[in-house]
């Protein structure tokens, strides 16, 4: 059954566990970030991994960023940590709210800067079900609070 967004604002102090039925959505969301790391060292905007996990605006933006990095000879290395806050599904669309922490360095492979740790930032991903597979369709900055201590 489709879930509807709750009217209460997301509270950073309330733990959240996605429902078992939302697992394919959350796994696809996390897979997108894993794919972004895989296609970023070296930058490969034509990698078949991208369209497996992204579509629409998200695929277009990822391809553009990777094209620029490739032109500049830059790579991205590091990790992403997730603290999922909410999943709402309606038919073949879903929203994933996440407090995303990044541990990344971007630069020339022979002179990589040290990783920059960015504290948890609220991110909302619009997911789309295409041919039975969930994909990230759009990424936006969320309006909910994330706590620094949520960083993993």
Short mmCIF file of N, CA and C in Angstrom, two decimals:
data_model
loop_
_atom_site.label_atom_id
_atom_site.label_comp_id
_atom_site.label_asym_id
_atom_site.label_seq_id
_atom_site.Cartn_x
_atom_site.Cartn_y
_atom_site.Cartn_z
N UNK A 1 0.85 -1.19 0.00
CA UNK A 1 0.00 0.00 0.00
C UNK A 1 0.89 1.24 0.00
N UNK A 2 0.53 2.24 -0.80
CA UNK A 2 1.37 3.44 -0.85
C UNK A 2 1.33 4.18 0.48
N UNK A 3 2.47 4.66 0.89
CA UNK A 3 2.52 5.44 2.13
C UNK A 3 2.45 6.91 1.76
N UNK A 4 1.89 7.69 2.63
CA UNK A 4 1.80 9.13 2.34
C UNK A 4 2.78 9.86 3.24
N UNK A 5 3.30 10.99 2.75
CA UNK A 5 4.26 11.73 3.57
C UNK A 5 3.60 12.16 4.87
N UNK A 6 4.35 12.06 5.95
CA UNK A 6 3.79 12.47 7.23
C UNK A 6 3.74 14.00 7.27
N UNK A 7 2.77 14.51 7.98
CA UNK A 7 2.63 15.96 8.07
C UNK A 7 3.61 16.54 9.10
N UNK A 8 4.09 15.70 10.01
CA UNK A 8 5.03 16.17 11.02
C UNK A 8 6.41 16.35 10.39
N UNK A 9 7.13 17.41 10.78
CA UNK A 9 8.48 17.59 10.23
C UNK A 9 9.41 16.49 10.72
N UNK A 10 10.40 16.16 9.92
CA UNK A 10 11.37 15.15 10.32
C UNK A 10 12.17 15.68 11.49
N UNK A 11 12.27 14.86 12.52
CA UNK A 11 13.01 15.27 13.71
C UNK A 11 14.33 14.52 13.75
N UNK A 12 15.43 15.27 13.83
CA UNK A 12 16.74 14.61 13.79
C UNK A 12 17.00 13.72 14.99
N UNK A 13 16.23 13.89 16.07
CA UNK A 13 16.49 13.11 17.27
C UNK A 13 15.68 11.83 17.32
N UNK A 14 14.83 11.60 16.33
CA UNK A 14 14.00 10.40 16.32
C UNK A 14 14.60 9.38 15.36
N UNK A 15 14.99 8.20 15.86
CA UNK A 15 15.56 7.18 14.99
C UNK A 15 14.54 6.75 13.94
N UNK A 16 15.03 6.37 12.77
CA UNK A 16 14.14 5.93 11.70
C UNK A 16 14.65 4.62 11.12
N UNK A 17 13.75 3.68 10.96
CA UNK A 17 14.08 2.41 10.32
C UNK A 17 13.11 2.23 9.15
N UNK A 18 13.64 2.17 7.92
CA UNK A 18 12.74 1.99 6.78
C UNK A 18 11.97 0.67 6.88
N UNK A 19 10.74 0.68 6.38
CA UNK A 19 9.93 -0.53 6.35
C UNK A 19 10.56 -1.53 5.39
N UNK A 20 10.32 -2.81 5.64
CA UNK A 20 10.89 -3.85 4.78
C UNK A 20 10.46 -3.64 3.32
N UNK A 21 9.26 -3.15 3.11
CA UNK A 21 8.77 -2.93 1.74
C UNK A 21 9.51 -1.79 1.04
N UNK A 22 10.18 -0.95 1.82
CA UNK A 22 10.94 0.16 1.24
C UNK A 22 12.39 -0.23 0.94
N UNK A 23 12.78 -1.45 1.29
CA UNK A 23 14.17 -1.86 1.13
C UNK A 23 14.67 -1.74 -0.32
N UNK A 24 13.89 -2.14 -1.34
CA UNK A 24 14.39 -1.97 -2.71
C UNK A 24 14.67 -0.49 -3.06
N UNK A 25 13.88 0.41 -2.49
CA UNK A 25 14.07 1.84 -2.74
C UNK A 25 15.36 2.32 -2.08
N UNK A 26 15.53 1.99 -0.81
CA UNK A 26 16.72 2.47 -0.09
C UNK A 26 17.99 1.82 -0.62
N UNK A 27 17.91 0.55 -1.01
CA UNK A 27 19.08 -0.12 -1.58
C UNK A 27 19.49 0.55 -2.90
N UNK A 28 18.50 0.93 -3.71
CA UNK A 28 18.78 1.59 -4.99
C UNK A 28 19.39 2.98 -4.76
N UNK A 29 18.90 3.66 -3.73
CA UNK A 29 19.43 4.99 -3.39
C UNK A 29 20.90 4.89 -2.99
N UNK A 30 21.22 3.96 -2.10
CA UNK A 30 22.60 3.77 -1.66
C UNK A 30 23.47 3.30 -2.83
N UNK A 31 22.92 2.46 -3.70
CA UNK A 31 23.66 1.96 -4.87
C UNK A 31 24.07 3.10 -5.80
N UNK A 32 23.23 4.15 -5.88
CA UNK A 32 23.56 5.31 -6.70
C UNK A 32 24.87 5.94 -6.20
N UNK A 33 24.97 6.16 -4.90
CA UNK A 33 26.17 6.80 -4.33
C UNK A 33 27.39 5.90 -4.49
N UNK A 34 27.21 4.59 -4.36
CA UNK A 34 28.30 3.64 -4.57
C UNK A 34 28.77 3.72 -6.03
N UNK A 35 27.81 3.77 -6.96
CA UNK A 35 28.15 3.86 -8.38
C UNK A 35 28.90 5.15 -8.68
N UNK A 36 28.49 6.25 -8.04
CA UNK A 36 29.17 7.53 -8.28
C UNK A 36 30.64 7.44 -7.89
N UNK A 37 30.96 6.74 -6.81
CA UNK A 37 32.36 6.57 -6.43
C UNK A 37 33.08 5.69 -7.45
N UNK A 38 32.42 4.62 -7.89
CA UNK A 38 33.05 3.68 -8.82
C UNK A 38 33.39 4.34 -10.15
N UNK A 39 32.54 5.26 -10.61
CA UNK A 39 32.77 5.89 -11.92
C UNK A 39 33.55 7.20 -11.81
N UNK A 40 34.07 7.49 -10.62
CA UNK A 40 34.79 8.74 -10.39
C UNK A 40 36.29 8.57 -10.28
N UNK A 41 36.80 7.34 -10.36
CA UNK A 41 38.23 7.11 -10.21
C UNK A 41 38.66 5.97 -11.14
N UNK A 42 38.93 6.23 -12.43
CA UNK A 42 38.92 7.55 -13.08
C UNK A 42 37.50 7.98 -13.44
N UNK A 43 37.34 9.27 -13.73
CA UNK A 43 36.03 9.79 -14.11
C UNK A 43 35.61 9.17 -15.44
N UNK A 44 34.43 8.55 -15.44
CA UNK A 44 33.94 7.87 -16.64
C UNK A 44 32.47 8.20 -16.87
N UNK A 45 32.21 9.31 -17.60
CA UNK A 45 30.82 9.73 -17.82
C UNK A 45 30.02 8.78 -18.70
N UNK A 46 30.68 7.84 -19.38
CA UNK A 46 29.96 6.91 -20.25
C UNK A 46 29.78 5.53 -19.61
N UNK A 47 30.14 5.40 -18.34
CA UNK A 47 30.03 4.11 -17.66
C UNK A 47 28.60 3.59 -17.67
N UNK A 48 28.41 2.30 -17.96
CA UNK A 48 27.07 1.71 -17.90
C UNK A 48 26.52 1.64 -16.48
N UNK A 49 27.37 1.86 -15.48
CA UNK A 49 26.88 1.85 -14.09
C UNK A 49 25.92 3.00 -13.83
N UNK A 50 26.15 4.14 -14.47
CA UNK A 50 25.31 5.32 -14.22
C UNK A 50 23.84 5.09 -14.56
N UNK A 51 23.52 4.69 -15.80
CA UNK A 51 22.10 4.49 -16.12
C UNK A 51 21.45 3.33 -15.37
N UNK A 52 22.25 2.50 -14.72
CA UNK A 52 21.67 1.42 -13.91
C UNK A 52 21.11 1.96 -12.60
N UNK A 53 21.66 3.09 -12.13
CA UNK A 53 21.22 3.60 -10.83
C UNK A 53 20.62 5.00 -10.90
N UNK A 54 20.73 5.66 -12.06
CA UNK A 54 20.21 7.03 -12.17
C UNK A 54 19.43 7.19 -13.47
N UNK A 55 18.51 8.15 -13.46
CA UNK A 55 17.71 8.46 -14.64
C UNK A 55 17.38 9.95 -14.62
N UNK A 56 16.87 10.46 -15.71
CA UNK A 56 16.39 11.84 -15.74
C UNK A 56 17.45 12.85 -15.35
N UNK A 57 17.04 13.83 -14.53
CA UNK A 57 17.92 14.94 -14.12
C UNK A 57 19.15 14.43 -13.37
N UNK A 58 18.99 13.41 -12.54
CA UNK A 58 20.13 12.89 -11.76
C UNK A 58 21.18 12.29 -12.69
N UNK A 59 20.75 11.57 -13.71
CA UNK A 59 21.69 10.98 -14.67
C UNK A 59 22.39 12.08 -15.47
N UNK A 60 21.63 13.08 -15.88
CA UNK A 60 22.19 14.19 -16.66
C UNK A 60 23.24 14.95 -15.83
N UNK A 61 22.92 15.26 -14.58
CA UNK A 61 23.85 16.00 -13.72
C UNK A 61 25.12 15.18 -13.45
N UNK A 62 24.95 13.88 -13.15
CA UNK A 62 26.11 13.04 -12.87
C UNK A 62 27.02 12.96 -14.09
N UNK A 63 26.43 12.81 -15.27
CA UNK A 63 27.21 12.73 -16.51
C UNK A 63 27.97 14.03 -16.76
N UNK A 64 27.31 15.17 -16.52
CA UNK A 64 27.95 16.47 -16.71
C UNK A 64 29.14 16.65 -15.76
N UNK A 65 28.95 16.33 -14.49
CA UNK A 65 30.02 16.46 -13.49
C UNK A 65 31.21 15.57 -13.86
N UNK A 66 30.91 14.33 -14.24
CA UNK A 66 31.99 13.40 -14.59
C UNK A 66 32.71 13.82 -15.87
N UNK A 67 31.99 14.41 -16.81
CA UNK A 67 32.61 14.90 -18.05
C UNK A 67 33.61 16.00 -17.73
N UNK A 68 33.22 16.93 -16.86
CA UNK A 68 34.11 18.03 -16.46
C UNK A 68 35.33 17.47 -15.72
N UNK A 69 35.10 16.54 -14.80
CA UNK A 69 36.23 15.96 -14.06
C UNK A 69 37.19 15.24 -15.01
N UNK A 70 36.63 14.53 -15.98
CA UNK A 70 37.48 13.81 -16.94
C UNK A 70 38.31 14.81 -17.75
N UNK A 71 37.68 15.91 -18.18
CA UNK A 71 38.39 16.93 -18.96
C UNK A 71 39.55 17.53 -18.16
N UNK A 72 39.36 17.66 -16.85
CA UNK A 72 40.39 18.24 -15.99
C UNK A 72 41.34 17.19 -15.40
N UNK A 73 41.12 15.93 -15.74
CA UNK A 73 41.97 14.86 -15.21
C UNK A 73 41.79 14.63 -13.73
N UNK A 74 40.61 14.99 -13.22
CA UNK A 74 40.34 14.84 -11.78
C UNK A 74 39.63 13.52 -11.47
N UNK A 75 39.90 13.04 -10.28
CA UNK A 75 39.20 11.87 -9.76
C UNK A 75 38.56 12.24 -8.42
N UNK A 76 37.58 11.45 -8.02
CA UNK A 76 36.97 11.63 -6.70
C UNK A 76 37.12 10.31 -5.95
N UNK A 77 37.62 10.42 -4.73
CA UNK A 77 37.81 9.24 -3.89
C UNK A 77 37.22 9.52 -2.52
N UNK A 78 36.79 8.45 -1.85
CA UNK A 78 36.29 8.61 -0.49
C UNK A 78 35.09 7.74 -0.22
N UNK A 79 34.17 8.27 0.56
CA UNK A 79 33.00 7.48 0.94
C UNK A 79 31.83 8.40 1.27
N UNK A 80 30.66 7.79 1.26
CA UNK A 80 29.42 8.46 1.68
C UNK A 80 28.85 7.67 2.85
N UNK A 81 28.33 8.37 3.84
CA UNK A 81 27.63 7.71 4.95
C UNK A 81 26.18 8.20 4.95
N UNK A 82 25.27 7.27 5.17
CA UNK A 82 23.85 7.59 5.11
C UNK A 82 23.19 7.43 6.47
N UNK A 83 22.26 8.31 6.75
CA UNK A 83 21.39 8.20 7.92
C UNK A 83 19.98 8.50 7.40
N UNK A 84 19.33 7.45 6.88
CA UNK A 84 18.02 7.62 6.27
C UNK A 84 17.01 8.13 7.29
N UNK A 85 16.20 9.09 6.86
CA UNK A 85 15.24 9.72 7.76
C UNK A 85 13.80 9.39 7.42
N UNK A 86 13.50 9.15 6.15
CA UNK A 86 12.12 8.87 5.77
C UNK A 86 12.08 8.35 4.34
N UNK A 87 11.15 7.44 4.08
CA UNK A 87 10.87 6.98 2.72
C UNK A 87 9.37 7.05 2.53
N UNK A 88 8.95 7.71 1.46
CA UNK A 88 7.53 7.73 1.12
C UNK A 88 7.39 7.25 -0.32
N UNK A 89 6.48 6.30 -0.50
CA UNK A 89 6.28 5.70 -1.81
C UNK A 89 4.86 5.96 -2.29
N UNK A 90 4.74 6.29 -3.57
CA UNK A 90 3.45 6.42 -4.22
C UNK A 90 3.58 5.81 -5.61
N UNK A 91 3.04 4.62 -5.77
CA UNK A 91 3.11 3.96 -7.07
C UNK A 91 4.55 3.73 -7.50
N UNK A 92 4.91 4.26 -8.70
CA UNK A 92 6.26 4.04 -9.22
C UNK A 92 7.19 5.21 -8.92
N UNK A 93 6.84 5.97 -7.87
CA UNK A 93 7.67 7.09 -7.44
C UNK A 93 7.89 7.00 -5.93
N UNK A 94 9.02 7.50 -5.48
CA UNK A 94 9.31 7.49 -4.04
C UNK A 94 10.23 8.66 -3.72
N UNK A 95 10.17 9.09 -2.47
CA UNK A 95 11.10 10.11 -1.96
C UNK A 95 11.90 9.49 -0.83
N UNK A 96 13.21 9.67 -0.89
CA UNK A 96 14.10 9.20 0.18
C UNK A 96 14.72 10.44 0.81
N UNK A 97 14.53 10.60 2.11
CA UNK A 97 15.15 11.69 2.86
C UNK A 97 16.33 11.12 3.63
N UNK A 98 17.49 11.75 3.47
CA UNK A 98 18.72 11.22 4.02
C UNK A 98 19.54 12.35 4.63
N UNK A 99 20.25 12.04 5.70
CA UNK A 99 21.28 12.93 6.21
C UNK A 99 22.59 12.34 5.70
N UNK A 100 23.12 12.95 4.64
CA UNK A 100 24.27 12.42 3.92
C UNK A 100 25.56 13.08 4.41
N UNK A 101 26.50 12.24 4.83
CA UNK A 101 27.82 12.71 5.23
C UNK A 101 28.81 12.30 4.15
N UNK A 102 29.64 13.24 3.72
CA UNK A 102 30.62 12.91 2.70
C UNK A 102 32.04 13.01 3.26
N UNK A 103 32.86 12.04 2.87
CA UNK A 103 34.30 12.01 3.18
C UNK A 103 34.98 11.90 1.82
N UNK A 104 35.21 13.03 1.17
CA UNK A 104 35.68 12.98 -0.21
C UNK A 104 36.91 13.84 -0.45
N UNK A 105 37.70 13.40 -1.41
CA UNK A 105 38.75 14.26 -1.95
C UNK A 105 38.60 14.23 -3.47
N UNK A 106 38.76 15.39 -4.08
CA UNK A 106 38.67 15.52 -5.54
C UNK A 106 39.94 16.23 -5.99
N UNK A 107 40.60 15.65 -6.98
CA UNK A 107 41.81 16.29 -7.47
C UNK A 107 42.55 15.42 -8.47
N UNK A 108 43.79 15.79 -8.74
CA UNK A 108 44.65 15.04 -9.65
C UNK A 108 45.13 13.78 -8.93
N UNK A 109 45.09 12.63 -9.60
CA UNK A 109 45.45 11.37 -8.93
C UNK A 109 46.83 11.38 -8.28
N UNK A 110 47.80 12.11 -8.86
CA UNK A 110 49.16 12.08 -8.31
C UNK A 110 49.35 13.08 -7.18
N UNK A 111 48.40 13.96 -6.96
CA UNK A 111 48.52 14.96 -5.90
C UNK A 111 47.17 15.16 -5.23
N UNK A 112 46.64 14.06 -4.69
CA UNK A 112 45.31 14.12 -4.09
C UNK A 112 45.32 14.93 -2.80
N UNK A 113 44.39 15.88 -2.68
CA UNK A 113 44.27 16.57 -1.40
C UNK A 113 43.69 15.62 -0.36
N UNK A 114 43.84 15.97 0.90
CA UNK A 114 43.25 15.12 1.93
C UNK A 114 41.72 15.22 1.84
N UNK A 115 41.06 14.20 2.32
CA UNK A 115 39.61 14.13 2.22
C UNK A 115 38.96 15.25 3.04
N UNK A 116 37.97 15.84 2.45
CA UNK A 116 37.16 16.84 3.14
C UNK A 116 35.95 16.13 3.73
N UNK A 117 35.75 16.28 5.03
CA UNK A 117 34.59 15.68 5.67
C UNK A 117 33.52 16.77 5.78
N UNK A 118 32.41 16.54 5.10
CA UNK A 118 31.30 17.49 5.15
C UNK A 118 30.27 16.93 6.11
N UNK A 119 29.89 17.71 7.14
CA UNK A 119 28.91 17.22 8.11
C UNK A 119 27.60 16.83 7.43
N UNK A 120 26.78 16.04 8.12
CA UNK A 120 25.54 15.57 7.52
C UNK A 120 24.71 16.70 6.93
N UNK A 121 24.28 16.49 5.70
CA UNK A 121 23.46 17.47 4.99
C UNK A 121 22.17 16.78 4.57
N UNK A 122 21.07 17.49 4.70
CA UNK A 122 19.80 16.90 4.32
C UNK A 122 19.69 16.84 2.81
N UNK A 123 19.34 15.65 2.32
CA UNK A 123 19.19 15.40 0.89
C UNK A 123 17.87 14.67 0.68
N UNK A 124 17.14 15.08 -0.36
CA UNK A 124 15.92 14.38 -0.74
C UNK A 124 16.11 13.87 -2.16
N UNK A 125 15.98 12.57 -2.32
CA UNK A 125 16.11 11.95 -3.64
C UNK A 125 14.73 11.53 -4.11
N UNK A 126 14.39 11.97 -5.33
CA UNK A 126 13.17 11.47 -5.96
C UNK A 126 13.57 10.23 -6.73
N UNK A 127 12.94 9.11 -6.39
CA UNK A 127 13.24 7.83 -7.00
C UNK A 127 12.14 7.49 -8.01
N UNK A 128 12.53 6.79 -9.05
CA UNK A 128 11.59 6.41 -10.09
C UNK A 128 11.75 4.92 -10.37
N UNK A 129 10.62 4.22 -10.49
CA UNK A 129 10.64 2.79 -10.79
C UNK A 129 10.57 2.63 -12.31
N UNK A 130 11.64 2.10 -12.90
CA UNK A 130 11.71 1.93 -14.35
C UNK A 130 12.02 0.47 -14.66
N UNK A 131 11.15 -0.16 -15.39
CA UNK A 131 11.33 -1.57 -15.76
C UNK A 131 11.64 -2.43 -14.53
N UNK A 132 10.91 -2.17 -13.45
CA UNK A 132 11.05 -2.97 -12.24
C UNK A 132 12.26 -2.65 -11.39
N UNK A 133 13.00 -1.58 -11.74
CA UNK A 133 14.20 -1.22 -10.97
C UNK A 133 14.11 0.24 -10.51
N UNK A 134 14.34 0.46 -9.20
CA UNK A 134 14.33 1.81 -8.67
C UNK A 134 15.62 2.53 -9.06
N UNK A 135 15.50 3.81 -9.43
CA UNK A 135 16.65 4.63 -9.79
C UNK A 135 16.48 6.02 -9.21
N UNK A 136 17.60 6.70 -8.96
CA UNK A 136 17.57 8.09 -8.52
C UNK A 136 17.23 8.94 -9.74
N UNK A 137 16.15 9.73 -9.64
CA UNK A 137 15.73 10.58 -10.76
C UNK A 137 16.11 12.04 -10.53
N UNK A 138 16.16 12.45 -9.25
CA UNK A 138 16.47 13.85 -8.95
C UNK A 138 16.99 13.94 -7.52
N UNK A 139 17.96 14.82 -7.31
CA UNK A 139 18.51 15.06 -5.97
C UNK A 139 18.34 16.53 -5.63
N UNK A 140 17.85 16.78 -4.42
CA UNK A 140 17.70 18.16 -3.95
C UNK A 140 18.15 18.25 -2.50
N UNK A 141 18.51 19.46 -2.10
CA UNK A 141 18.83 19.71 -0.69
C UNK A 141 17.52 19.68 0.09
N UNK A 142 17.52 18.97 1.22
CA UNK A 142 16.32 18.88 2.04
C UNK A 142 16.15 20.09 2.94
N UNK A 143 14.98 20.20 3.52
CA UNK A 143 14.70 21.32 4.43
C UNK A 143 14.66 20.86 5.89
N UNK A 144 14.99 19.60 6.16
CA UNK A 144 14.96 19.09 7.51
C UNK A 144 16.35 19.15 8.14
N UNK A 145 16.40 19.08 9.44
CA UNK A 145 17.66 19.22 10.18
C UNK A 145 18.39 17.89 10.27
N UNK A 146 19.71 17.97 10.20
CA UNK A 146 20.58 16.82 10.44
C UNK A 146 21.51 17.19 11.58
N UNK A 147 21.80 16.22 12.43
CA UNK A 147 22.70 16.47 13.55
C UNK A 147 24.11 16.03 13.20
N UNK A 148 25.07 16.81 13.62
CA UNK A 148 26.47 16.48 13.35
C UNK A 148 26.81 15.13 13.94
N UNK A 149 26.25 14.79 15.09
CA UNK A 149 26.60 13.52 15.71
C UNK A 149 26.02 12.32 14.96
N UNK A 150 25.15 12.59 13.94
CA UNK A 150 24.64 11.50 13.11
C UNK A 150 25.69 11.02 12.11
N UNK A 151 26.77 11.76 11.97
CA UNK A 151 27.82 11.38 11.02
C UNK A 151 28.38 10.03 11.39
N UNK A 152 28.59 9.19 10.39
CA UNK A 152 29.09 7.84 10.65
C UNK A 152 30.43 7.66 9.97
#
